[in-house]
């Protein structure tokens, strides 16, 4: 049995066991040759993967420049992160935490519980003490010659606070000992919280809600966020920290906790909210929940608060990004070595792992979390996965060069529209031609909508929606559905629900992917979804407009969102990634049955896929594990074979090729590190515009050549940083008049766009759509 299967199926007695486990062994990408011709913007020979130094993100677009310290930055951006425990942000959201901090953007992290565990600030008996991938001796000497600490939950909670403050201070100033101002604030739920502000950096806050944690990953602990959500207790009590400014115990009912979280949102007015996964799913082998119960139910309280906050009066528009928890350790490493080492260094600071730092600590409670000093191995520090993602397919263009961009803002489907026929004015396109955002009335939409163009010119937009029912735990669920235009260019009609393949929240925790959609020549739509059994399911539209029931299409260990594309013959391809390869399903013609899963022979990816039409087949773009490099491979239905059970459990075998047009070859297109979906669009001259998130968090672009441009030199493309930090992935689309448009959603929840009107041409400067004052809701 592969090591990841053994560990993923093993019962986990404590949270620290999970953090200490290396779920997968080191995964080395298979050596591959160049299969996509790429060209440099200048010079001869092969360009380096990262030709320029990373930009200074303290001066990053989109909302102007400011100093990283001093007065409150003048920006419309504000990031709020809400997690269950101290360190969940460092394990599961970083490196995005550090990217935002170093860019000077206002950031507030809110901790729901004190994370007091059993009150013992020391490594587990027999815990591994290694370097944790940081090279700094993480965990070495964690208890050498020292008596085991006594049980004291208040002191352990204080030690974890000290570790978090040191980690954040080091990310911002380089000095873990930089001071904080600690105060008490009253909460909207009638309790108190500790508010910490980094001295000299008034835009950086930590908020300690100080609630009692469950103390077990999946064990029956009624006095917990889980018990409060399900109504098993009337109120959840506080867990104060030793010597902290909050000295009065309190408790929250379910309603009071939602009020408290809503109050935080009203106070800090986020334009992006980062949270944990409310539907993490279950493990295949033992059906245990794959994440900590505090993560899961804390996130559901956050969802309730976001729903309530979205219905308030004037406030900024906001996006939501959800992050995978423990199961992140069972997937391919998404970060490059340098980013992983930086993340591990921050974790080492938090865990109080350096002997010199430990010896200099003057706080009797301790200066960090020794329970994780022996944990994480590189698998934890070298990865990040978004549980819900926008994907790279949210921009559509029309035959008249009209543009439609779609996203989820404030929990609702929003779109921006630029009518066709506007052309170029004074040598550039005018951002004032855009209209939007325009909102659908349906609320509680999940991040990640998928627009698709229908043959009659209309647009349909698919997504998933969280249902709270009557407000009880039993009413919680998700559904898939869509909205469609009444006529081309006209408003969208009401939400049409397609239900869900899930039987109940208790069985699969509603762990479903964003939907992918294929459209036949006759306009019939098919929806594809990864369900909580980690298989592909589908519903198909009938000629009379009705839909078939959900039907399983099989597959094994599918963990990515599915993606679709149609080749020039009308054949539909559906692709989805496992931790080891990519599987395919094919629909050969309208009305035909979907066949698959089929083996592609591709190696492991970091999960997010982008697929595009390519001559007589399709081309898939993805990230290579351990580097973040952008890779590309051409697939054709005739070369795909029936999948065997081992296809999901063993890396694919890809043949080396020195030619650019072998259907089974893979091209390594380099890049600037990073993770997440890759945007790729061909123009009429045979050039391909690539755009992707980098290791420093901004968007980088590069020009390559498609299979149609067979006389271009086969050099690796030159990637150029933009300095623009995105919310989600960028999206691009071709213009019928030639050229390409590229869009991204900023951390201020505004749409930004640029374009190139000639093949491989220079991109125009980024332009925002609308003004900051328009980015306000008056719902």
XYZ file of C-alpha atoms in Angstrom:
779
model
C 0.000 0.000 0.000
C 1.464 3.416 -0.869
C 2.514 5.425 2.194
C -0.050 8.133 1.557
C -2.859 5.571 1.579
C -1.651 4.087 4.839
C -1.460 7.456 6.535
C -4.615 8.957 5.076
C -6.599 5.946 6.240
C -5.033 5.772 9.695
C -7.152 6.970 12.649
C -5.754 10.196 14.046
C -5.918 10.441 17.810
C -4.788 14.054 18.102
C -4.429 17.168 16.006
C -0.665 17.072 16.419
C -0.490 13.547 14.978
C -1.910 14.911 11.780
C 0.453 17.862 11.681
C 3.393 15.553 12.278
C 2.514 13.136 9.481
C 4.212 13.249 6.115
C 1.388 11.954 4.001
C 3.261 11.536 0.751
C 6.897 10.850 0.157
C 9.007 13.124 -2.000
C 7.582 13.208 -5.497
C 10.069 13.968 -8.249
C 8.502 15.058 -11.550
C 9.207 12.816 -14.503
C 11.742 14.308 -16.899
C 9.951 15.563 -19.974
C 10.867 17.274 -23.203
C 9.504 20.342 -24.940
C 6.164 19.764 -26.624
C 4.886 23.324 -27.070
C 6.948 25.753 -29.082
C 7.644 28.858 -27.050
C 9.437 32.049 -27.868
C 11.307 34.753 -26.040
C 10.401 38.426 -26.264
C 13.938 39.207 -27.278
C 17.414 37.770 -27.662
C 18.468 34.337 -28.750
C 18.669 31.041 -26.981
C 16.638 29.867 -24.032
C 15.434 32.466 -21.561
C 15.690 31.674 -17.859
C 12.576 30.629 -16.010
C 12.681 33.779 -13.863
C 14.500 36.477 -15.874
C 13.829 39.334 -13.450
C 13.954 39.837 -9.734
C 10.641 39.813 -7.939
C 8.970 43.217 -7.780
C 8.860 45.329 -4.657
C 5.335 44.496 -3.599
C 5.216 47.404 -1.173
C 4.604 49.449 -4.316
C 2.379 46.904 -6.016
C -0.666 47.789 -8.068
C -3.644 47.986 -8.120
C -4.443 50.655 -5.557
C -1.435 52.884 -5.539
C 1.710 53.129 -3.438
C 2.334 53.467 0.251
C 4.983 52.812 2.831
C 4.933 49.494 4.631
C 5.012 51.291 7.972
C 3.825 54.562 9.383
C 0.328 56.008 8.901
C -2.605 53.864 7.830
C -2.099 53.069 4.116
C -4.447 54.927 1.799
C -6.001 51.996 -0.001
C -9.422 50.503 -0.523
C -8.061 47.016 0.151
C -8.445 45.186 3.455
C -7.887 41.481 4.103
C -9.520 39.583 6.954
C -8.496 35.999 7.768
C -10.638 33.935 10.152
C -9.287 30.604 11.408
C -10.084 28.218 14.232
C -6.683 27.923 15.956
C -3.478 29.893 16.323
C -1.242 28.463 13.515
C -4.018 27.485 11.058
C -3.125 30.619 9.101
C 0.574 29.693 9.041
C 0.007 26.089 7.996
C -2.831 26.490 5.517
C -2.999 30.114 4.254
C 0.678 31.051 4.155
C 2.535 32.043 1.927
C -0.373 34.346 1.112
C -0.221 35.768 4.644
C 3.378 36.862 4.149
C 2.753 38.115 0.624
C -0.003 40.404 1.845
C 1.964 41.598 4.873
C 5.061 42.407 2.847
C 2.983 44.280 0.277
C 1.810 46.730 2.929
C -1.847 45.801 2.626
C -4.060 46.060 5.705
C -4.508 42.596 7.201
C -6.407 41.297 10.229
C -6.257 37.681 11.407
C -9.014 36.483 13.739
C -8.582 33.351 15.870
C -11.812 31.736 17.078
C -10.390 29.481 19.806
C -7.406 29.763 22.121
C -6.048 26.410 20.930
C -5.379 25.344 24.502
C -5.330 21.594 23.683
C -4.344 19.629 26.804
C -2.432 22.560 28.258
C 0.998 20.928 27.912
C 3.450 23.036 25.916
C 5.815 20.280 24.897
C 6.331 17.739 22.117
C 4.490 14.471 22.171
C 6.412 11.540 23.598
C 8.605 10.057 20.873
C 7.956 12.937 18.469
C 10.356 13.322 15.584
C 12.736 16.260 15.975
C 13.972 17.255 12.553
C 14.531 20.406 10.620
C 11.000 20.740 9.293
C 12.477 21.693 5.962
C 13.791 25.017 7.272
C 17.372 24.040 7.810
C 17.237 25.770 11.198
C 16.946 22.789 13.472
C 13.224 22.856 13.981
C 12.428 20.833 17.063
C 16.024 20.063 17.982
C 16.378 20.138 21.718
C 12.692 20.773 22.237
C 12.856 19.133 25.671
C 16.532 18.267 26.057
C 17.344 18.131 29.731
C 14.116 19.859 30.667
C 11.251 18.477 32.726
C 7.985 17.992 30.913
C 5.870 21.141 31.387
C 2.944 21.006 33.742
C -0.566 21.128 32.402
C -1.759 24.749 32.215
C -4.228 25.664 29.483
C -3.976 29.393 30.099
C -0.198 29.365 29.808
C -0.260 27.182 26.700
C -2.781 29.560 25.094
C -0.438 32.450 25.961
C 2.570 30.612 24.483
C 0.734 30.141 21.207
C -0.164 33.829 21.144
C 3.495 34.690 21.722
C 4.506 32.444 18.826
C 1.957 34.005 16.468
C 2.999 37.537 17.378
C 6.661 36.649 16.780
C 5.887 35.025 13.419
C 3.880 37.993 12.145
C 6.419 40.514 13.412
C 9.211 38.637 11.660
C 7.277 38.474 8.373
C 6.783 42.247 8.461
C 9.916 43.638 10.115
C 12.396 40.783 10.092
C 12.480 40.933 13.909
C 10.333 38.431 15.857
C 10.682 40.535 18.995
C 9.091 43.654 17.488
C 6.503 44.914 20.036
C 2.721 44.835 19.832
C 0.078 46.983 21.451
C -2.443 44.762 23.258
C -5.918 46.044 24.108
C -9.412 44.777 24.926
C -12.397 45.290 22.646
C -16.049 44.577 23.341
C -17.626 42.203 20.833
C -21.040 42.444 19.247
C -21.929 39.147 20.942
C -21.555 40.570 24.438
C -18.098 39.214 25.254
C -14.585 40.566 24.995
C -11.676 39.922 22.651
C -8.015 40.849 22.647
C -6.921 43.139 19.798
C -3.180 43.229 19.037
C -1.726 45.888 16.732
C 1.868 45.749 15.509
C 3.578 48.912 16.719
C 4.422 51.211 13.815
C 2.107 49.219 11.542
C -1.428 50.301 12.453
C -2.897 48.318 9.558
C -1.816 44.913 10.952
C -4.044 43.321 13.610
C -4.524 40.045 15.453
C -7.863 39.351 17.162
C -8.182 36.661 19.830
C -11.802 35.538 20.323
C -10.661 33.235 23.166
C -13.186 30.417 22.861
C -12.686 26.880 24.132
C -11.348 24.444 21.515
C -12.592 20.886 20.969
C -9.301 19.248 21.914
C -9.850 16.392 19.454
C -9.886 16.117 15.666
C -13.016 14.006 15.333
C -13.804 12.854 18.877
C -17.159 13.501 20.493
C -16.570 16.783 22.329
C -19.908 18.552 22.794
C -18.317 21.605 24.429
C -16.918 22.851 21.140
C -17.774 24.788 17.990
C -19.163 21.501 16.650
C -21.488 21.073 19.615
C -22.563 24.713 19.474
C -23.352 24.436 15.747
C -25.454 21.323 16.237
C -27.281 22.699 19.282
C -25.880 20.122 21.700
C -24.854 22.925 24.046
C -26.573 26.241 24.656
C -23.367 28.262 24.829
C -19.623 27.807 24.337
C -17.389 29.161 27.068
C -14.192 31.162 26.895
C -10.612 30.037 27.405
C -8.565 33.004 28.568
C -4.826 33.320 28.132
C -2.415 33.708 31.049
C -1.673 37.343 31.824
C -3.778 38.610 28.944
C -5.732 41.866 28.934
C -9.066 39.972 28.862
C -9.682 38.896 32.441
C -13.428 38.188 32.539
C -14.816 34.831 31.414
C -17.791 34.831 29.063
C -19.717 32.497 26.780
C -21.496 32.735 23.428
C -24.685 31.164 22.176
C -24.768 30.270 18.498
C -26.483 33.551 17.716
C -24.025 35.547 19.822
C -21.041 33.989 18.054
C -22.519 34.882 14.655
C -23.098 38.416 15.952
C -19.488 38.565 17.166
C -18.099 37.508 13.783
C -20.416 39.866 11.924
C -19.216 42.643 14.207
C -15.602 41.873 13.315
C -16.466 42.160 9.615
C -18.236 45.472 10.173
C -15.242 46.775 12.104
C -12.490 45.760 9.653
C -14.545 46.070 6.406
C -12.717 43.453 4.316
C -12.435 43.417 0.556
C -11.168 39.830 0.754
C -12.022 37.235 3.398
C -9.835 34.153 3.830
C -11.312 31.207 5.693
C -11.029 27.467 6.244
C -12.962 24.799 4.398
C -16.514 24.258 5.711
C -16.939 21.046 3.666
C -13.628 19.159 3.873
C -15.008 15.709 3.049
C -14.118 12.317 4.449
C -11.237 9.913 4.006
C -11.848 7.093 1.556
C -10.632 4.246 3.757
C -12.158 4.914 7.170
C -14.751 7.644 6.418
C -13.341 9.883 9.129
C -13.616 13.599 8.468
C -10.423 14.693 6.724
C -10.083 17.860 8.804
C -10.330 19.084 12.386
C -13.869 19.601 13.617
C -12.956 23.119 14.796
C -11.833 23.996 11.248
C -15.025 22.665 9.700
C -17.590 24.138 12.068
C -15.690 27.341 12.702
C -15.828 27.928 8.942
C -19.585 27.352 8.945
C -20.011 30.038 11.582
C -17.937 32.312 9.332
C -20.251 31.518 6.412
C -23.265 32.514 8.493
C -21.598 35.763 9.504
C -20.621 36.543 5.906
C -24.197 35.965 4.791
C -25.431 38.381 7.429
C -22.685 40.936 6.713
C -23.441 40.835 2.982
C -27.013 41.934 3.744
C -25.892 45.035 5.675
C -25.827 48.587 4.334
C -22.955 50.488 2.769
C -19.751 48.422 2.823
C -17.003 47.436 0.388
C -17.559 44.579 -2.001
C -15.668 41.466 -0.906
C -14.411 38.181 -2.285
C -13.952 34.956 -0.306
C -11.090 32.468 -0.591
C -11.317 29.069 1.126
C -8.255 26.977 2.034
C -7.808 23.246 2.347
C -6.765 21.961 5.770
C -5.164 18.688 6.847
C -5.771 16.923 3.539
C -3.391 19.438 1.984
C -0.603 17.200 3.289
C -1.771 14.292 1.139
C -1.463 16.184 -2.146
C 1.529 17.080 -4.325
C 3.674 19.904 -3.001
C 2.550 23.122 -4.644
C 5.374 25.438 -3.531
C 8.844 25.849 -4.946
C 11.754 25.121 -2.570
C 12.441 28.778 -1.728
C 8.807 29.517 -0.894
C 8.578 26.340 1.151
C 11.716 27.231 3.075
C 10.345 30.699 3.814
C 7.079 29.232 5.063
C 8.991 26.713 7.191
C 11.057 29.545 8.695
C 7.870 31.295 9.806
C 6.588 28.047 11.308
C 9.887 27.598 13.127
C 9.520 31.051 14.645
C 5.971 30.287 15.742
C 6.952 26.922 17.229
C 9.794 28.436 19.301
C 12.166 25.940 17.718
C 15.445 27.815 17.753
C 17.523 27.042 20.863
C 18.879 30.597 21.129
C 15.432 32.066 20.911
C 14.126 29.609 23.502
C 16.900 30.408 25.929
C 16.212 34.149 25.608
C 12.488 33.842 26.275
C 11.495 35.717 29.424
C 7.808 34.785 29.494
C 7.102 31.984 32.014
C 4.305 30.784 29.736
C 6.765 30.170 26.899
C 7.327 31.964 23.602
C 5.903 29.506 21.100
C 4.116 26.236 20.424
C 6.449 23.349 21.238
C 3.789 20.838 20.254
C 4.471 21.575 16.598
C 8.197 22.111 17.025
C 8.655 18.462 16.110
C 6.137 18.555 13.312
C 5.946 19.800 10.252
C 7.958 17.845 7.758
C 8.359 19.480 4.331
C 4.971 18.236 3.126
C 3.208 20.734 5.379
C 5.461 23.707 4.887
C 5.824 23.289 1.119
C 2.208 23.317 0.011
C -1.032 25.255 -0.194
C -4.301 24.383 -1.913
C -7.412 26.473 -2.359
C -10.500 24.461 -1.489
C -12.574 26.717 -3.741
C -11.055 28.574 -6.663
C -12.215 30.941 -9.351
C -10.428 28.918 -12.035
C -9.143 30.546 -15.222
C -12.346 30.445 -17.287
C -14.463 33.353 -16.061
C -13.985 35.720 -19.040
C -15.947 35.362 -22.295
C -15.734 37.313 -25.568
C -18.334 37.676 -28.309
C -18.056 37.832 -32.091
C -18.342 41.621 -31.889
C -15.481 41.807 -29.329
C -17.945 42.233 -26.476
C -16.544 41.144 -23.115
C -18.230 39.445 -20.156
C -16.430 38.799 -16.855
C -17.973 36.836 -13.965
C -17.114 36.408 -10.281
C -18.720 35.947 -6.889
C -18.820 39.198 -4.889
C -20.619 39.579 -1.580
C -21.867 35.994 -1.934
C -23.684 36.755 -5.207
C -22.927 36.166 -8.876
C -21.657 39.418 -10.361
C -20.777 40.304 -13.924
C -19.079 43.110 -15.808
C -19.871 43.791 -19.461
C -18.114 45.735 -22.204
C -20.350 46.066 -25.276
C -18.927 45.175 -28.656
C -17.948 47.646 -31.331
C -16.164 50.030 -28.956
C -12.779 49.635 -30.600
C -9.654 51.568 -29.688
C -9.826 55.243 -28.680
C -6.695 57.370 -28.837
C -4.514 54.283 -29.116
C -6.020 52.534 -26.096
C -9.219 50.916 -24.937
C -11.279 52.974 -22.537
C -12.081 51.329 -19.184
C -15.176 53.545 -18.996
C -16.772 51.366 -21.663
C -17.189 48.640 -19.033
C -20.405 48.427 -17.030
C -20.730 46.659 -13.699
C -20.621 44.905 -11.437
C -24.244 43.820 -11.929
C -25.518 41.366 -9.311
C -27.842 38.396 -9.363
C -30.291 38.358 -6.444
C -29.388 34.869 -5.180
C -27.230 34.919 -2.050
C -24.699 32.571 -0.402
C -22.965 31.604 -3.633
C -19.650 29.781 -3.309
C -16.462 31.022 -4.944
C -15.893 29.617 -8.408
C -18.555 30.231 -11.070
C -18.251 28.823 -14.586
C -19.750 30.823 -17.490
C -20.319 29.110 -20.821
C -21.448 30.435 -24.203
C -24.427 28.732 -25.830
C -24.772 28.293 -29.620
C -27.645 30.798 -29.787
C -25.485 33.581 -28.300
C -26.776 33.413 -24.733
C -24.546 32.844 -21.696
C -25.199 30.403 -18.860
C -23.322 30.680 -15.551
C -22.964 27.614 -13.303
C -21.869 27.388 -9.685
C -22.606 25.990 -6.253
C -24.555 27.592 -3.454
C -24.541 27.021 0.313
C -27.946 26.397 1.895
C -28.595 27.188 5.551
C -32.192 25.961 5.569
C -33.996 26.952 8.734
C -30.737 27.856 10.448
C -30.334 24.498 12.196
C -27.446 22.119 11.619
C -29.776 19.763 9.750
C -30.573 22.479 7.226
C -26.983 22.930 6.056
C -26.186 21.792 2.503
C -25.066 22.709 -0.992
C -26.657 22.670 -4.407
C -25.468 23.035 -7.986
C -27.318 25.336 -10.328
C -27.147 27.989 -13.003
C -28.547 31.221 -14.375
C -28.989 31.849 -18.091
C -29.661 34.948 -20.167
C -33.199 35.484 -21.354
C -31.788 36.402 -24.794
C -28.285 37.261 -26.088
C -27.038 40.341 -24.291
C -30.117 40.510 -22.058
C -30.387 40.117 -18.248
C -29.986 36.752 -16.596
C -32.977 34.823 -15.370
C -33.478 33.315 -11.903
C -31.365 30.594 -10.312
C -32.242 27.095 -11.536
C -31.232 24.401 -9.070
C -29.834 21.048 -10.208
C -29.692 19.708 -6.663
C -26.663 17.731 -5.539
C -25.348 14.179 -5.878
C -24.731 14.127 -2.114
C -27.060 12.102 0.099
C -26.529 14.120 3.284
C -24.100 16.395 5.036
C -23.359 13.680 7.579
C -22.241 11.244 4.872
C -19.954 13.431 2.776
C -19.953 16.881 4.479
C -21.208 18.286 1.128
C -17.674 18.082 -0.253
C -18.317 18.823 -3.945
C -16.242 20.699 -6.511
C -17.112 23.643 -8.670
C -18.986 22.405 -11.750
C -17.596 22.109 -15.269
C -19.907 22.417 -18.272
C -19.781 21.040 -21.803
C -22.158 22.300 -24.502
C -23.088 20.235 -27.575
C -23.563 21.741 -31.015
C -27.323 21.540 -30.472
C -27.033 23.599 -27.276
C -27.609 20.752 -24.794
C -25.509 21.175 -21.641
C -23.796 18.564 -19.496
C -22.576 19.354 -15.976
C -19.631 17.524 -14.399
C -18.821 17.520 -10.708
C -16.372 15.837 -8.350
C -18.433 14.428 -5.479
C -17.479 13.514 -1.912
C -16.529 9.958 -2.952
C -13.799 11.561 -5.095
C -15.378 10.398 -8.322
C -16.848 12.287 -11.276
C -20.630 12.655 -11.564
C -22.768 14.229 -14.265
C -26.216 15.508 -15.169
C -27.162 16.018 -18.824
C -29.802 18.230 -20.379
C -32.373 16.437 -22.528
C -33.775 17.758 -25.859
C -36.933 18.874 -24.042
C -34.848 20.928 -21.570
C -35.194 18.577 -18.612
C -32.171 17.089 -16.881
C -31.225 13.476 -16.251
C -30.551 12.352 -12.658
C -27.014 12.562 -11.283
C -24.942 9.645 -12.598
C -21.518 8.482 -11.465
C -18.764 8.367 -14.098
C -16.224 6.684 -11.853
C -12.621 7.629 -11.375
C -10.480 7.124 -8.312
C -9.051 9.704 -5.902
C -10.178 12.677 -7.987
C -9.390 15.805 -5.979
C -9.357 18.652 -8.479
C -12.195 20.633 -9.967
C -13.032 19.114 -13.372
C -12.446 21.182 -16.519
C -13.866 20.792 -20.025
C -13.069 21.738 -23.616
C -14.427 20.817 -27.045
C -12.143 20.054 -29.987
C -12.729 21.167 -33.569
C -14.782 18.053 -34.355
C -17.255 18.746 -31.546
C -15.876 16.061 -29.249
C -15.992 17.049 -25.550
C -13.135 16.332 -23.148
C -13.461 16.339 -19.353
C -10.249 16.298 -17.314
C -9.700 15.918 -13.568
C -6.554 15.400 -11.494
C -5.712 12.833 -8.854
C -2.640 13.193 -6.600
C -0.667 11.182 -9.185
C -1.986 11.801 -12.687
C -4.781 13.298 -14.788
C -7.828 11.295 -15.847
C -10.000 12.014 -18.899
C -13.572 11.374 -19.982
C -14.790 11.759 -23.564
C -18.176 12.520 -25.136
C -17.681 11.839 -28.848
C -20.821 13.520 -30.210
C -24.153 15.010 -29.099
C -26.321 12.396 -27.423
C -23.433 9.951 -26.975
C -22.625 8.405 -23.616
C -19.625 9.778 -21.736
C -16.818 7.223 -21.734
C -14.036 7.014 -19.197
C -12.123 7.355 -17.039
C -9.266 7.197 -19.534
C -5.560 7.326 -18.730
C -3.726 10.373 -20.090
C -0.250 9.245 -19.050
C 0.388 12.629 -17.498
C 2.482 12.904 -14.321
C 1.402 14.395 -11.027
C 0.206 17.992 -11.043
C -0.603 20.418 -8.240
C -4.299 19.776 -9.139
C -5.705 22.922 -10.831
C -6.033 22.352 -14.579
C -6.813 24.567 -17.559
C -7.771 23.013 -20.905
C -8.025 24.632 -24.346
C -8.900 23.528 -27.890
C -5.727 22.701 -29.833
C -5.891 21.662 -33.500
C -7.620 18.258 -33.544
C -7.384 17.703 -29.816
C -7.039 19.736 -26.627
C -4.112 21.145 -24.684
C -3.954 21.048 -20.899
C -1.973 23.502 -18.768
C -0.966 22.750 -15.179
C 1.725 23.326 -12.538
C 4.544 20.911 -11.812
C 4.909 19.858 -8.152
C 7.869 21.160 -6.160
C 8.545 24.028 -8.557
C 5.322 25.714 -9.682
C 6.569 25.629 -13.270
C 3.869 25.906 -15.906
C 3.604 22.779 -18.051
C 1.542 21.965 -21.120
C 0.578 18.789 -22.944
C -1.548 18.023 -25.991
C -4.153 15.271 -25.682
C -6.131 13.497 -28.376
C -8.960 11.053 -27.821
C -7.324 8.406 -29.987
C -4.269 8.291 -27.718
C -6.193 7.884 -24.467
C -6.551 4.397 -23.062
C -8.896 2.753 -20.618
C -7.919 3.612 -17.084
C -6.849 0.856 -14.726
C -7.044 1.127 -10.922
C -3.322 1.848 -10.812
C -3.725 4.959 -12.968
C -4.935 6.865 -9.933
C -2.226 5.484 -7.683
C 0.923 5.694 -9.784
C 2.540 8.588 -11.627
C 1.939 8.643 -15.365
C 4.643 7.839 -17.836
C 5.295 10.556 -20.367
C 7.630 9.956 -23.286
C 10.478 12.372 -23.783
C 10.297 14.271 -27.046
C 12.484 16.903 -28.659
C 9.814 17.851 -31.188
C 7.111 20.387 -30.564
C 4.182 18.515 -32.033
C 4.157 15.033 -30.569
C 0.748 14.450 -29.038
C 2.128 12.704 -25.945
C 4.876 15.217 -25.122
C 4.898 17.713 -22.297
C 6.376 21.204 -22.432
C 7.960 22.762 -19.370
C 7.252 26.464 -19.865
C 9.109 27.634 -16.792
C 7.583 30.443 -14.821
C 8.192 32.349 -11.624
C 7.061 29.736 -9.127
C 3.631 30.072 -7.641
C 0.533 27.893 -7.630
C -3.061 27.862 -8.811
C -4.705 27.753 -12.260
C -2.902 28.982 -15.371
C -4.646 31.275 -17.844
C -3.810 30.487 -21.482
C -5.312 31.966 -24.658
C -4.263 31.808 -28.311
C -4.704 34.694 -30.714
C -5.071 34.711 -34.484
C -1.297 34.906 -35.051
C -0.531 31.640 -33.300
C 0.716 33.231 -30.103
C -0.375 32.102 -26.632
C -0.677 34.527 -23.743
C 0.095 32.792 -20.436
C -0.708 34.348 -17.068
C -0.326 32.872 -13.591
C 0.253 33.667 -9.922
C 3.940 33.769 -8.977
C 5.911 32.818 -5.877
C 5.732 36.447 -4.704
C 1.943 36.455 -5.081
C 1.618 38.764 -8.071
C 0.557 37.879 -11.620
C 3.222 37.174 -14.253
C 2.668 36.921 -17.999
C 4.552 35.323 -20.881
C 4.046 34.778 -24.589
C 4.432 31.336 -26.122
C 3.407 29.910 -29.487
C 0.595 27.504 -30.237
C 0.747 24.421 -32.383
C -0.337 26.473 -35.403
C 2.876 28.534 -35.327
C 5.229 25.768 -36.363
C 8.117 27.943 -37.529
C 8.706 29.710 -34.204
C 11.883 28.959 -32.237
C 11.435 26.484 -29.409
C 12.690 28.601 -26.531
C 11.278 28.806 -23.047
C 9.110 31.910 -22.656
C 10.224 34.928 -20.700
C 7.975 35.570 -17.707
C 7.427 39.153 -16.623
C 6.134 40.167 -13.196
C 3.285 42.656 -13.122
C 3.326 43.515 -9.406
C -0.449 42.965 -9.295
C -1.694 40.794 -6.416
C -4.844 38.941 -7.509
C -7.838 37.439 -5.767
C -8.004 34.050 -7.463
C -6.554 33.298 -10.877
C -6.362 35.585 -13.934
C -8.537 34.853 -16.966
C -8.002 35.639 -20.641
C -9.923 35.309 -23.879
C -9.264 35.932 -27.608
C -10.765 38.812 -29.558
C -12.453 38.066 -32.870
C -10.643 41.096 -34.320
C -7.307 39.682 -33.152
C -5.415 40.038 -29.917
C -6.132 38.903 -26.400
C -7.788 40.409 -23.323
C -6.514 39.508 -19.842
C -8.468 40.175 -16.635
C -7.950 39.678 -12.930
C -9.884 40.431 -9.774
C -7.901 42.590 -7.372
C -7.715 42.217 -3.608
C -9.941 45.307 -3.543
C -12.663 43.262 -5.352
C -12.410 45.437 -8.457
C -12.005 44.088 -11.979
C -8.694 44.916 -13.695
C -7.986 44.358 -17.380
C -5.297 44.686 -19.994
C -4.988 43.649 -23.636
C -2.644 43.106 -26.563
C -4.014 43.902 -29.999
C -1.297 42.137 -32.009
C 0.158 38.680 -31.749
C 2.752 38.506 -29.011
C 2.460 42.248 -28.531
C 3.166 44.186 -25.394
C 0.331 44.283 -22.904
C -1.291 47.639 -22.253
C -1.143 49.006 -18.682
C -3.619 47.477 -16.268
C -6.819 49.499 -15.915
C -9.424 49.196 -13.163
C -13.095 49.033 -14.056
C -15.074 51.686 -12.229
C -13.856 53.832 -9.356
C -13.196 52.885 -5.718
C -16.377 54.685 -4.674
C -18.335 52.414 -6.986
C -16.940 49.371 -5.183
C -19.491 49.760 -2.407
C -22.664 47.889 -1.723
C -25.828 49.545 -0.588
C -27.794 46.313 -0.353
